[in-house]
Short mmCIF file of C-alpha atoms in Angstrom, two decimals:
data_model
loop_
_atom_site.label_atom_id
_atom_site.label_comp_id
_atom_site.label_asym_id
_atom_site.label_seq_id
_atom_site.Cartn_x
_atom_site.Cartn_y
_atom_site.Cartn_z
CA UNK T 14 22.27 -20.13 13.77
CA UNK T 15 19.00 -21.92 13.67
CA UNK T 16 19.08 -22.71 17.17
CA UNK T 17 19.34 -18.34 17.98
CA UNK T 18 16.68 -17.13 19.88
CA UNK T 19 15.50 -13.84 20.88
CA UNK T 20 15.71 -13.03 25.04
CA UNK T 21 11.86 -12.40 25.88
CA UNK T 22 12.41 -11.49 29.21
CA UNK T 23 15.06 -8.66 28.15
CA UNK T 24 12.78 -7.48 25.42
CA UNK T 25 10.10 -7.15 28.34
CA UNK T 26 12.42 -5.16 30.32
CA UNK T 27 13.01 -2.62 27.80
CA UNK T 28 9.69 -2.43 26.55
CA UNK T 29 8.84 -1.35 29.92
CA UNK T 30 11.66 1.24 30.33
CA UNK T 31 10.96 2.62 27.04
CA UNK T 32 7.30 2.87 28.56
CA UNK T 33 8.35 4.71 31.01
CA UNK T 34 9.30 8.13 28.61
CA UNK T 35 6.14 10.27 28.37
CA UNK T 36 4.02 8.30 30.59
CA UNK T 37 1.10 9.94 31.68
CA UNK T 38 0.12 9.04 35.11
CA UNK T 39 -3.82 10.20 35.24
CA UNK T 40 -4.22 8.14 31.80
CA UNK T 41 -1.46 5.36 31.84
CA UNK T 42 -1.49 6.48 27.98
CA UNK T 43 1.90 8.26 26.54
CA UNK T 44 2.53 11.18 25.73
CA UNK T 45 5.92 11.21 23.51
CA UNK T 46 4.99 13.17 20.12
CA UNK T 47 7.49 13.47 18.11
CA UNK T 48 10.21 16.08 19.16
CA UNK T 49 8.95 17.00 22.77
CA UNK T 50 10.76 16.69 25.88
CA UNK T 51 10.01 12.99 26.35
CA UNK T 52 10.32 11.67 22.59
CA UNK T 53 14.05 13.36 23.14
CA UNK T 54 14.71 11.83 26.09
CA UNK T 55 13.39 8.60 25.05
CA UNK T 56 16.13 8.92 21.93
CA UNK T 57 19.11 9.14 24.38
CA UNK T 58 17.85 6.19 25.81
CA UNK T 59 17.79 3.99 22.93
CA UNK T 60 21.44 5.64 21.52
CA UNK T 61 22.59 4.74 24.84
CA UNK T 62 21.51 1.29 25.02
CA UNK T 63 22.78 0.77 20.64
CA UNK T 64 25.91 2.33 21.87
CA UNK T 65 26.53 -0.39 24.88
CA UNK T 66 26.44 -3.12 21.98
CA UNK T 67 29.24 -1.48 20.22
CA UNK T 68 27.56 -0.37 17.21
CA UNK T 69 28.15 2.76 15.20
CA UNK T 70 25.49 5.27 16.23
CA UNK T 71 24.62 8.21 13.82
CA UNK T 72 21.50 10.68 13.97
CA UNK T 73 20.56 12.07 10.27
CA UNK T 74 19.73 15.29 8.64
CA UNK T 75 15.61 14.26 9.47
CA UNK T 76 16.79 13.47 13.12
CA UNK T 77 16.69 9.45 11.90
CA UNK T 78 18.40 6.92 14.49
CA UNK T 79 20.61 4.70 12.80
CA UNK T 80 22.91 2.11 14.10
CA UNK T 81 25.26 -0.09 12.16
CA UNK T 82 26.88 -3.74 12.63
CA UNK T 83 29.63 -4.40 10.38
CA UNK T 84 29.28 -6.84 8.12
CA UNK T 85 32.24 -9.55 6.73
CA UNK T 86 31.51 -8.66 3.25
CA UNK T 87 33.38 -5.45 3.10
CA UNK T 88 35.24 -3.60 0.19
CA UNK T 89 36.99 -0.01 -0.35
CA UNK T 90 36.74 2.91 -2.75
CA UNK T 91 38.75 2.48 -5.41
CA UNK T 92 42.40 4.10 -4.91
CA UNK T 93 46.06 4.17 -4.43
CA UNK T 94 46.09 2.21 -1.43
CA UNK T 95 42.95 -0.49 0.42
CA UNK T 96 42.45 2.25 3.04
CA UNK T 97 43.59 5.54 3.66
CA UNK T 98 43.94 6.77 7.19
CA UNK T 99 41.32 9.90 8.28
CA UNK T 100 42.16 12.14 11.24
CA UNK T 101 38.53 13.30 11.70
CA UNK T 102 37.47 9.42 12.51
CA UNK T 103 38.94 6.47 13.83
CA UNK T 104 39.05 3.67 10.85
CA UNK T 105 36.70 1.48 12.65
CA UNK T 106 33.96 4.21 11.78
CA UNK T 107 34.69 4.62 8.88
CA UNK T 108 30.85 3.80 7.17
CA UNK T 109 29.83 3.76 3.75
CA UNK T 110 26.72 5.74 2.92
CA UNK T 111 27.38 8.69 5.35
CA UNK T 112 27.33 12.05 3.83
CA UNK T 113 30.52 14.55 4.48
CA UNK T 114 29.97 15.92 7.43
CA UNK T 115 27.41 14.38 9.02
CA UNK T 116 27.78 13.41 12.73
CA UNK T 117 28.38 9.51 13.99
CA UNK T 118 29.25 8.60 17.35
CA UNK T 119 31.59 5.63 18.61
CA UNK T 120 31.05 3.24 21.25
CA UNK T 121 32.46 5.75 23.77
CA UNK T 122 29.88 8.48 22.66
CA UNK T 123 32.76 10.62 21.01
CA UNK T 124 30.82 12.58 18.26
CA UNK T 125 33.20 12.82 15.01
CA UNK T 126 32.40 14.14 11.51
CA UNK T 127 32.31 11.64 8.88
CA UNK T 128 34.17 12.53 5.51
CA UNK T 129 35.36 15.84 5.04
CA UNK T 130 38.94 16.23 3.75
CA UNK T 131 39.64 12.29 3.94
CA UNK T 132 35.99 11.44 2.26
CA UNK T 133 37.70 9.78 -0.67
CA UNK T 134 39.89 7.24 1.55
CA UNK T 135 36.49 6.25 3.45
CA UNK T 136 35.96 2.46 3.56
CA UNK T 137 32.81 0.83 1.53
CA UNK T 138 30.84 -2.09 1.93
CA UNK T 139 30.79 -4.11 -0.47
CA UNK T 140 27.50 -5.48 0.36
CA UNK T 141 24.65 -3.21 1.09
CA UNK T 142 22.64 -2.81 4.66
CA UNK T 143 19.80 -5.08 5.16
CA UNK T 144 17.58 -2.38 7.69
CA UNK T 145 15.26 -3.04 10.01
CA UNK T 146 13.25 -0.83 12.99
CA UNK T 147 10.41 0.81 13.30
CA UNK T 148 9.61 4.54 15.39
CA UNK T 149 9.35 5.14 18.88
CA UNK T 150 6.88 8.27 18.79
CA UNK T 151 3.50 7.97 20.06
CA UNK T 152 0.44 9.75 19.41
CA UNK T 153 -1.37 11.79 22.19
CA UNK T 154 -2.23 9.38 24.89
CA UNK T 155 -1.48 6.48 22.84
CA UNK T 156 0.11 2.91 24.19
CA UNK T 157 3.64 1.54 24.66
CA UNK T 158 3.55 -1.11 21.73
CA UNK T 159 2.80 1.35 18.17
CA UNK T 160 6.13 1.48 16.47
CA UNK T 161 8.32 0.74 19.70
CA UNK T 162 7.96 -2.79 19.50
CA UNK T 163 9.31 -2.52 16.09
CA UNK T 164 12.80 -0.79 17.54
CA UNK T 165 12.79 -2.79 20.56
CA UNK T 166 12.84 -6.01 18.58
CA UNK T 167 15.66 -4.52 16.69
CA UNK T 168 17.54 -3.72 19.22
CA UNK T 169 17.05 -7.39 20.38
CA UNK T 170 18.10 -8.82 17.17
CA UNK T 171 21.10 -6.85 17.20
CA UNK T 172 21.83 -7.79 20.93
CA UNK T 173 21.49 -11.80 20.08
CA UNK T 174 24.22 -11.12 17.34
CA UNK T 175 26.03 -9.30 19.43
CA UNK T 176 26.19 -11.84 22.54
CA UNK T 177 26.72 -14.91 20.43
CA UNK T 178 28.86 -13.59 18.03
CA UNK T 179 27.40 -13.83 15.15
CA UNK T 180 28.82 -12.43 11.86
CA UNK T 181 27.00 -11.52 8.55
CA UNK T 182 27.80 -10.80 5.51
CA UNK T 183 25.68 -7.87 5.03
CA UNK T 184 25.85 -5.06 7.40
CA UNK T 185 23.12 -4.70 9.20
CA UNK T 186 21.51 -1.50 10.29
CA UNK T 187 18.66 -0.59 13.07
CA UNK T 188 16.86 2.56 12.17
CA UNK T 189 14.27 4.80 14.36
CA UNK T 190 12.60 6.96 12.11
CA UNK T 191 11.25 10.42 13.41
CA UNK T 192 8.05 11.47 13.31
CA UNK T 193 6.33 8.49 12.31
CA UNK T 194 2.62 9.25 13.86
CA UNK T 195 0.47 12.37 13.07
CA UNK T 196 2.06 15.10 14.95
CA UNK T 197 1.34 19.15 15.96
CA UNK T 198 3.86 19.88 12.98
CA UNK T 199 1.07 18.01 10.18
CA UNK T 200 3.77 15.92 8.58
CA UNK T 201 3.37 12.14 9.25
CA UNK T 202 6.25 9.16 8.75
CA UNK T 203 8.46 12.08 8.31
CA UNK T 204 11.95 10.73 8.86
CA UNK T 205 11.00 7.34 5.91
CA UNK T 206 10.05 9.82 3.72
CA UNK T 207 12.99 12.21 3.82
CA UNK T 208 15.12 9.08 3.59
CA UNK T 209 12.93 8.21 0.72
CA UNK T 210 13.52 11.37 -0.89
CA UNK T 211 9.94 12.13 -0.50
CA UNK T 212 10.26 15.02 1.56
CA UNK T 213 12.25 17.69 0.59
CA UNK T 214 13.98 20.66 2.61
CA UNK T 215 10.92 23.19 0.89
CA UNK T 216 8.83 21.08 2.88
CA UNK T 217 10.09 22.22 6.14
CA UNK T 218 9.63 26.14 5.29
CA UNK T 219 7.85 28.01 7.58
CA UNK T 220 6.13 25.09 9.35
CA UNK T 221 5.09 25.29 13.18
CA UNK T 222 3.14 23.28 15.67
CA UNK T 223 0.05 24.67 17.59
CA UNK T 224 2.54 26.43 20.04
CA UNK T 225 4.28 28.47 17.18
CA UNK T 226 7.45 26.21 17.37
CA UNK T 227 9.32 26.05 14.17
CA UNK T 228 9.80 22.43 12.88
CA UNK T 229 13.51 23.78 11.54
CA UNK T 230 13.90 24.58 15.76
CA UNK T 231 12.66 21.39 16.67
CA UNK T 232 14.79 19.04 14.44
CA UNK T 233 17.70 20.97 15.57
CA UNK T 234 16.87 20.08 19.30
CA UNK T 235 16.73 16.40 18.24
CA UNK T 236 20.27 16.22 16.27
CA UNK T 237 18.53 16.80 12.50
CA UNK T 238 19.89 19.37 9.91
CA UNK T 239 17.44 21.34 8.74
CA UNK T 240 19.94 23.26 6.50
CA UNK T 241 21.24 20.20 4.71
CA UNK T 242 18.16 18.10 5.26
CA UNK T 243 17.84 16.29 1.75
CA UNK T 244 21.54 14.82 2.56
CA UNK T 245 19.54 12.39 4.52
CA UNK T 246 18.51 10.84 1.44
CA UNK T 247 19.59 7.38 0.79
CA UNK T 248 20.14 5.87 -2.37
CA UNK T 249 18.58 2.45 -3.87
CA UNK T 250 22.14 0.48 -3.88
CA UNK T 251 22.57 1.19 0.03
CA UNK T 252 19.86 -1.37 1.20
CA UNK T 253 19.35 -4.92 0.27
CA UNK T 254 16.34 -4.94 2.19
CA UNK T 255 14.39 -3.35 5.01
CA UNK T 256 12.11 -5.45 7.65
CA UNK T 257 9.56 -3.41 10.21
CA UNK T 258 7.58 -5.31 12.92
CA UNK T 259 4.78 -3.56 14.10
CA UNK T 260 1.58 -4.49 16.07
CA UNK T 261 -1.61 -5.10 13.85
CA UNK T 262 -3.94 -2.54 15.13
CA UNK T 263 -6.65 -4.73 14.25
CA UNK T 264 -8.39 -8.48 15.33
CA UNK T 265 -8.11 -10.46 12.36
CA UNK T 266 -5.20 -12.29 13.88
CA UNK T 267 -6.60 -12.68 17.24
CA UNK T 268 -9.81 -13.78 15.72
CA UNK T 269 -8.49 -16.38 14.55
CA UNK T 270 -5.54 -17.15 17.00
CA UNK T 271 -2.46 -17.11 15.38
CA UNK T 272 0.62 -15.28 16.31
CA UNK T 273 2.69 -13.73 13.55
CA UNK T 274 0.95 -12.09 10.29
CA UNK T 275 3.23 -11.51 7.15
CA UNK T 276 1.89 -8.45 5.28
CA UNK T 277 1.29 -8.62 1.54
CA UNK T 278 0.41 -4.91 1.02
CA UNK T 279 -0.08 -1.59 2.92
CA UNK T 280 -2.92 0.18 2.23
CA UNK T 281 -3.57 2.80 0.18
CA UNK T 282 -4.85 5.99 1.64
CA UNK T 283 -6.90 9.08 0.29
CA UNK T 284 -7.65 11.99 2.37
CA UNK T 285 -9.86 14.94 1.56
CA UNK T 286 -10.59 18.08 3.32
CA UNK T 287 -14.18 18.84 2.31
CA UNK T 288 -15.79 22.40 2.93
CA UNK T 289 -19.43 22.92 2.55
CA UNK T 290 -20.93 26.65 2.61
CA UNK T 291 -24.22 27.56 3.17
CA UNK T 292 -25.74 31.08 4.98
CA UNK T 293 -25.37 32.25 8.44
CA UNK T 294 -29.13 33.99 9.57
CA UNK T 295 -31.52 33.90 12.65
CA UNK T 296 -32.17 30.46 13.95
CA UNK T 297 -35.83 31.47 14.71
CA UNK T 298 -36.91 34.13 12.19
CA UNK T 299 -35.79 32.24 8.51
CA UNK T 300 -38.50 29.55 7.47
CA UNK T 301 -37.38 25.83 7.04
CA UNK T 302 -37.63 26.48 3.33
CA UNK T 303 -35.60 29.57 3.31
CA UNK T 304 -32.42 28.17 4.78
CA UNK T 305 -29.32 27.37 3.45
CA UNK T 306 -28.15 25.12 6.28
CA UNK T 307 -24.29 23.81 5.43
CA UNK T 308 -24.82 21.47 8.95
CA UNK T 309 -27.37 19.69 7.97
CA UNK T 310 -25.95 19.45 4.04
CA UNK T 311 -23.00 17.93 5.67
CA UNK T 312 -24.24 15.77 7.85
CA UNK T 313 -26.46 14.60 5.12
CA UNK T 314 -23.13 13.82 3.22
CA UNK T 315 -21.53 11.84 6.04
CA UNK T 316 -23.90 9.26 6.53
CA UNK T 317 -24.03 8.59 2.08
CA UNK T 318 -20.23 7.91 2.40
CA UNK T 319 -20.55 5.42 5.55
CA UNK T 320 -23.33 3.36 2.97
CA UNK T 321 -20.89 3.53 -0.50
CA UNK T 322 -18.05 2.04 2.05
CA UNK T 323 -20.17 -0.51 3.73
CA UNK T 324 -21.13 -1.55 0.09
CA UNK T 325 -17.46 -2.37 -0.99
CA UNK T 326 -16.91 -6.17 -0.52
CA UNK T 327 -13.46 -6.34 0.70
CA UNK T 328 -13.08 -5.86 4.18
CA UNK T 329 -10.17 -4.22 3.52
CA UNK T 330 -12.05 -1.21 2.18
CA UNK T 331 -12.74 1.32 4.96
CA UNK T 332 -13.64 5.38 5.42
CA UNK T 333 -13.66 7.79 8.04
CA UNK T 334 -14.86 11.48 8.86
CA UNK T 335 -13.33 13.28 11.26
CA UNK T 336 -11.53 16.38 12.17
CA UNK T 337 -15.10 18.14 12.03
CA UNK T 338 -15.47 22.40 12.39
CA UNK T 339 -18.67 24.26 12.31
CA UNK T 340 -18.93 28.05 11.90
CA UNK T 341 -20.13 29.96 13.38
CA UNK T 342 -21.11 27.50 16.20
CA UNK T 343 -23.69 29.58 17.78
CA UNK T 344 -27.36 27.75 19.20
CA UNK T 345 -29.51 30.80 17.38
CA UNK T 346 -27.31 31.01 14.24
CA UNK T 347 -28.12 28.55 11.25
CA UNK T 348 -24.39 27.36 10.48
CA UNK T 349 -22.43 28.82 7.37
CA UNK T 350 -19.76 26.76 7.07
CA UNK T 351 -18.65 23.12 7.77
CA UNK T 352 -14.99 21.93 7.41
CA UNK T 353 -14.86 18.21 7.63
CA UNK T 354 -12.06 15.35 6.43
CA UNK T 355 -12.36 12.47 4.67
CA UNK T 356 -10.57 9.38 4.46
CA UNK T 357 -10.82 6.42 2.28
CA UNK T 358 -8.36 3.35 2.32
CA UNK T 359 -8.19 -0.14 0.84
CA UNK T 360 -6.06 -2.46 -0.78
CA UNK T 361 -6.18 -1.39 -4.40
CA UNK T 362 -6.50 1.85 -5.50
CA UNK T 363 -9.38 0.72 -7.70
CA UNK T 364 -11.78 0.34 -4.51
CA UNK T 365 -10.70 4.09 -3.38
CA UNK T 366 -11.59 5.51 -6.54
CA UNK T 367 -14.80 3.12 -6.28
CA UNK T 368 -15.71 4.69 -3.01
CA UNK T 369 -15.07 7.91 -3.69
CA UNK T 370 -16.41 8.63 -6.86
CA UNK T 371 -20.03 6.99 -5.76
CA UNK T 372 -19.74 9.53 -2.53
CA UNK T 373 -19.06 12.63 -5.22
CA UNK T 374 -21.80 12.16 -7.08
CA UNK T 375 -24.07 11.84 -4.28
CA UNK T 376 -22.65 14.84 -1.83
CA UNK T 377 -22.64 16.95 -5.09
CA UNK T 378 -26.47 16.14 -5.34
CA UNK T 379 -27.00 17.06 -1.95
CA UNK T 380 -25.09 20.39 -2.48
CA UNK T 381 -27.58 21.32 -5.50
CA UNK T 382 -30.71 19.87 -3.48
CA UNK T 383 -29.70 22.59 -0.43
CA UNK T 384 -28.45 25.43 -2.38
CA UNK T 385 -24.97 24.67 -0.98
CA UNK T 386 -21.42 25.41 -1.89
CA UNK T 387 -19.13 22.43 -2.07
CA UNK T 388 -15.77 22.76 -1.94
CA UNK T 389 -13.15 19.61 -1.57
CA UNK T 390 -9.03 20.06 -1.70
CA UNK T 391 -6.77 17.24 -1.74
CA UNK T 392 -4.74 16.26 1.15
CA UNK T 393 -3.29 13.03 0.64
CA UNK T 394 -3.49 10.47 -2.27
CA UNK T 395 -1.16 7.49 -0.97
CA UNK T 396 -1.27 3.96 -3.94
CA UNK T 397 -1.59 1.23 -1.74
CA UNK T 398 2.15 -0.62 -1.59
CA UNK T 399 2.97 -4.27 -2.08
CA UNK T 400 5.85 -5.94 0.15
CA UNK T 401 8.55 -7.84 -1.64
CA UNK T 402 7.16 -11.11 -2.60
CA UNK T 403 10.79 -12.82 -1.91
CA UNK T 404 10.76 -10.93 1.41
CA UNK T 405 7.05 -12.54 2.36
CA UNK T 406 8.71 -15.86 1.22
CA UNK T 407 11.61 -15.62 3.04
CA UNK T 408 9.48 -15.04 6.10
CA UNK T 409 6.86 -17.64 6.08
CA UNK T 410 9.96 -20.11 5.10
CA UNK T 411 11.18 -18.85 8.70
CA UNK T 412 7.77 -18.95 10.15
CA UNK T 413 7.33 -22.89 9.19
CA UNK T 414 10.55 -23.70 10.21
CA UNK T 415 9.92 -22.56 13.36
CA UNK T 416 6.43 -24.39 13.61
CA UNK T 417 4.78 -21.05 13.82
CA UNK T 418 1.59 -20.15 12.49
CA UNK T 419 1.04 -17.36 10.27
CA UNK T 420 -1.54 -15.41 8.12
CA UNK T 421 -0.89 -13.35 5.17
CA UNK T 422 -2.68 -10.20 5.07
CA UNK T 423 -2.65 -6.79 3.96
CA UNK T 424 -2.18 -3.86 6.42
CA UNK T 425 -4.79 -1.41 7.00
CA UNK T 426 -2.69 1.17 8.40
CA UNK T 427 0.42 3.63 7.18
CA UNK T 428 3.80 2.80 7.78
CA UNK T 429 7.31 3.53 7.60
CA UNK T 430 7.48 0.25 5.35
CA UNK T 431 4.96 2.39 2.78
CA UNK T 432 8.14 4.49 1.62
CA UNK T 433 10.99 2.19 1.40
CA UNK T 434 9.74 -0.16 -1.31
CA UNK T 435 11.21 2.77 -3.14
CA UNK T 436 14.69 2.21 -2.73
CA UNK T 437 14.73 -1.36 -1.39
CA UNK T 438 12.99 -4.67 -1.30
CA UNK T 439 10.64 -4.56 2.15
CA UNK T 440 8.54 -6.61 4.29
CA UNK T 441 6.38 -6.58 7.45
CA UNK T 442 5.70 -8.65 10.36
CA UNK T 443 2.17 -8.29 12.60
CA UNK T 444 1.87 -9.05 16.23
CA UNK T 445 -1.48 -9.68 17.18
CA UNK T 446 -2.92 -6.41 19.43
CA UNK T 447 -5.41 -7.41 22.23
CA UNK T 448 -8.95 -6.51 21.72
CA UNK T 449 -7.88 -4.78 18.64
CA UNK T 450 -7.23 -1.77 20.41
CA UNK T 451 -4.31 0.75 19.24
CA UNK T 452 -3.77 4.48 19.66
CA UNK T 453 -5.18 4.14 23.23
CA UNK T 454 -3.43 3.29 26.77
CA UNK T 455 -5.62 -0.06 26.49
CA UNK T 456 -2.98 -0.77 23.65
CA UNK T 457 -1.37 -4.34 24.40
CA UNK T 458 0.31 -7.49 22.59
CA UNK T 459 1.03 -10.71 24.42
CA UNK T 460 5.06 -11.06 25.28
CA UNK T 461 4.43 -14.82 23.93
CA UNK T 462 3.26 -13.52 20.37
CA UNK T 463 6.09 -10.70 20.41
CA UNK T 464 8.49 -13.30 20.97
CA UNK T 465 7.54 -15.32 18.33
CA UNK T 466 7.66 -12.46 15.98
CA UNK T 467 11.23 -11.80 17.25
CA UNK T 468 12.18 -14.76 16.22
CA UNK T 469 10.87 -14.62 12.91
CA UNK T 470 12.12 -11.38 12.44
CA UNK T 471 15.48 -12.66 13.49
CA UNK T 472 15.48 -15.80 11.65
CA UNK T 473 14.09 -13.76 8.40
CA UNK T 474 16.95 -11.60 8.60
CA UNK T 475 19.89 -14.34 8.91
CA UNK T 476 18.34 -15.94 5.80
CA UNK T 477 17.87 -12.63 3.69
CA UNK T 478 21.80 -12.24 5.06
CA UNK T 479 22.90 -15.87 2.92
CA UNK T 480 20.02 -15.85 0.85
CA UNK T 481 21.00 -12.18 -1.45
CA UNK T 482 23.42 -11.79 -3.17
CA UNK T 483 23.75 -7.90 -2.74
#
């Protein structure tokens, strides 16, 4: 099995058909948010192409992709008899894991209900999953690599297996999570945490995109259960380990030329929305000393957090404003009110607290200085998350064996692998990103790095496969 390779001309292929869902022709960006015509579209695609290698094909309650490859290691519920025949499902589908109910499909497409009346004759795995994928929704304009690559190179692995044959003792299982990227609905990496059990089903109430749309509606559309959505959960003793490649987003590996990165730790990230009320009057009749100015309070309070993050040593450490309002946006009315976010990351939570308590002190001075109203609510308060130190070892065992350079380093963006730590051991994989561009049609890896990734990833996973023993 050492001498297994991934294809990189297939891999190509399909990371140009994938491209090819939600392309936008004026831009060359794509446009496949999560749950619109051309993120569904480019979901039959990919259940298409998992169900053409024979694997068992199942969409969750959060709309989640998964597809399964048996592994040798296999076991049964405890009974009367090894297994016990179930009318709803043919035996070879029968999967461990899989609430009552919910829909799998076979290699023919045929949809069938797992469980039900027969639930306690299902077969079990004795061995849990080892996981691996990534997402395949984009952001507004954004590029063909950002979470695809990720899936792609799953559905690679899993086609290498396939084509030469190759058992394992754990089962393995490809998963493309939903809603991964910001979206219209406001509810980023969705699908890992409702698998995670960090979304719930209260979550979902009453939520709609900038169209109206009901999120309930739109997970319907794309197979989810909206009703029966915390069935998606998945418990700790189903996984023995979950893998993600994903591009870097970032030049610290093309700086310095090498092709793989193993990630230590995602980053932590804190997000305020900060409101800052002042008085609305005439721009020309109220004196300079009179006014109570929120623009100019806020955009006093921008540029002090750009200095307290430029002070933090680690490079690691980074903030960002954005998502800026200004009311009542008039050229002869001195603005009332200013609705900004803020957003402070970094490696340890200690530098975000670092960062952001220096900024408080200051904007609150500048508040009092102005005769301003701050106001600041929480919006997200994500610890930074360490990858499986066996995981990073198992990979840069791979990595050596294979002559391959790599760096260790932490990641300085979200990702599905934030949310699985909690119910498995998890690890990441970086392909370099040209220019250090992301989010943007100019978004592009080299096919010679991705392979070399793939074949990490690939190697990483046949070794976690012997290496655990559950």
């Amino acid at each position: 099995m050492r001498a297994l390779r991934i294809n990189a001309e297939r891999l190509q292929n399909n990371i140009r058909e994938l491209a090819k869902f939600g392309l936008n022709k004026q831009t060359g960006g794509l446009d496949r948010t999560t749950f619109t015509e051309a993120e569904l579209a480019a979901r039959q695609w990919l259940k298409s192409k998992l169900l053409d290698l024979q694997l068992r094909v199942r969409v969750d309650e959060a709309a989640n992709i998964w597809a399964t490859r048996r592994g040798t290691g296999q076991g049964t519920i405890s009974g009367d008899s090894d297994v016990m025949e179930c009318p709803e499902a043919p035996e070879d589908l029968e999967v461990s894991g899989v609430p009552d109910g919910q829909r799998i499909s076979d290699p023919s497409g045929n949809s069938v209900a797992a469980g039900g009346s027969c639930a306690s004759g299902r077969a079990r795995e004795s061995l849990p999953v080892i996981a691996f994928g990534s997402h395949i929704d984009t952001v507004p304009n954004g590029g063909k690599y950002d979470g695809a690559l990720g899936v792609l190179l799953a559905l690679e692995v899993m086609t290498v297996l396939e084509e030469n044959k190759i058992n394992t003792r754990h089962p393995l299982e490809l998963v493309s999570f939903s809603a991964e990227e910001p979206n219209p609905f406001g509810l980023s990496t969705f699908g890992s945490r409702a698998v995670s059990g960090k979304l719930r089903q209260d979550d979902l109430a009453g939520v709609r995109n900038d169209q109206g749309q009901l999120l309930t509606e739109a997970l319907r559309r794309a197979g989810g259960d909206p009703e029966h959505f915390e069935q998606c959960r998945r418990e700790p003793e189903a996984f023995a380990a979950f893998l993600e490649v994903h591009i870097e987003q970032g030049k610290r590996l093309l700086d310095r030329g090498i092709p793989v990165g193993i990630v230590t730790a995602i980053t932590g990230i804190y997000r305020e929305e900060i409101t800052v009320t002042g008085e609305a009057n005439h721009a020309g009749t109220t004196l300079m000393q009179d006014r109570k100015d929120a623009l100019m309070g806020a955009s006093e309070m921008m540029p002090a957090f750009e200095a307290v993050c430029r002070k933090q040593p680690a490079d690691e450490a980074v903030g960002t404003i954005g998502r800026i309002s200004n009311e009542p946006n008039a050229a002869n009315i001195i603005p009332e009110k200013v609705l900004f976010h803020l957003e402070a990351r970094g490696a340890d939570r200690q530098q975000i607290q670092e960062m952001i308590g220096d900024w408080s002190q200051q904007a609150e001075g500048i508040a009092r200085s102005r005769a301003l109203r701050l106001e600041r609510r929480l919006i997200l308060d994500q610890a930074p998350q360490p990858m499986d130190a066996r995981v990073i070892d198992v990979s840069a065992a791979q990595a050596e064996a294979l002559g391959i350079p790599v760096l260790q380093l932490g990641s300085m963006a979200g990702h599905d692998a934030t949310h699985m730590p909690s119910l498995t051991r998890a690890g990441m994989l970086f392909v370099p990103s040209l220019g250090g561009k992301s989010h943007c049609p100019e978004e592009e890896s080299r096919i010679a790095d991705i392979e070399k990734a793939g074949n990490v990833l690939l190697q990483s996973i046949l070794a976690l496969d012997e290496q655990l023993s559950r």
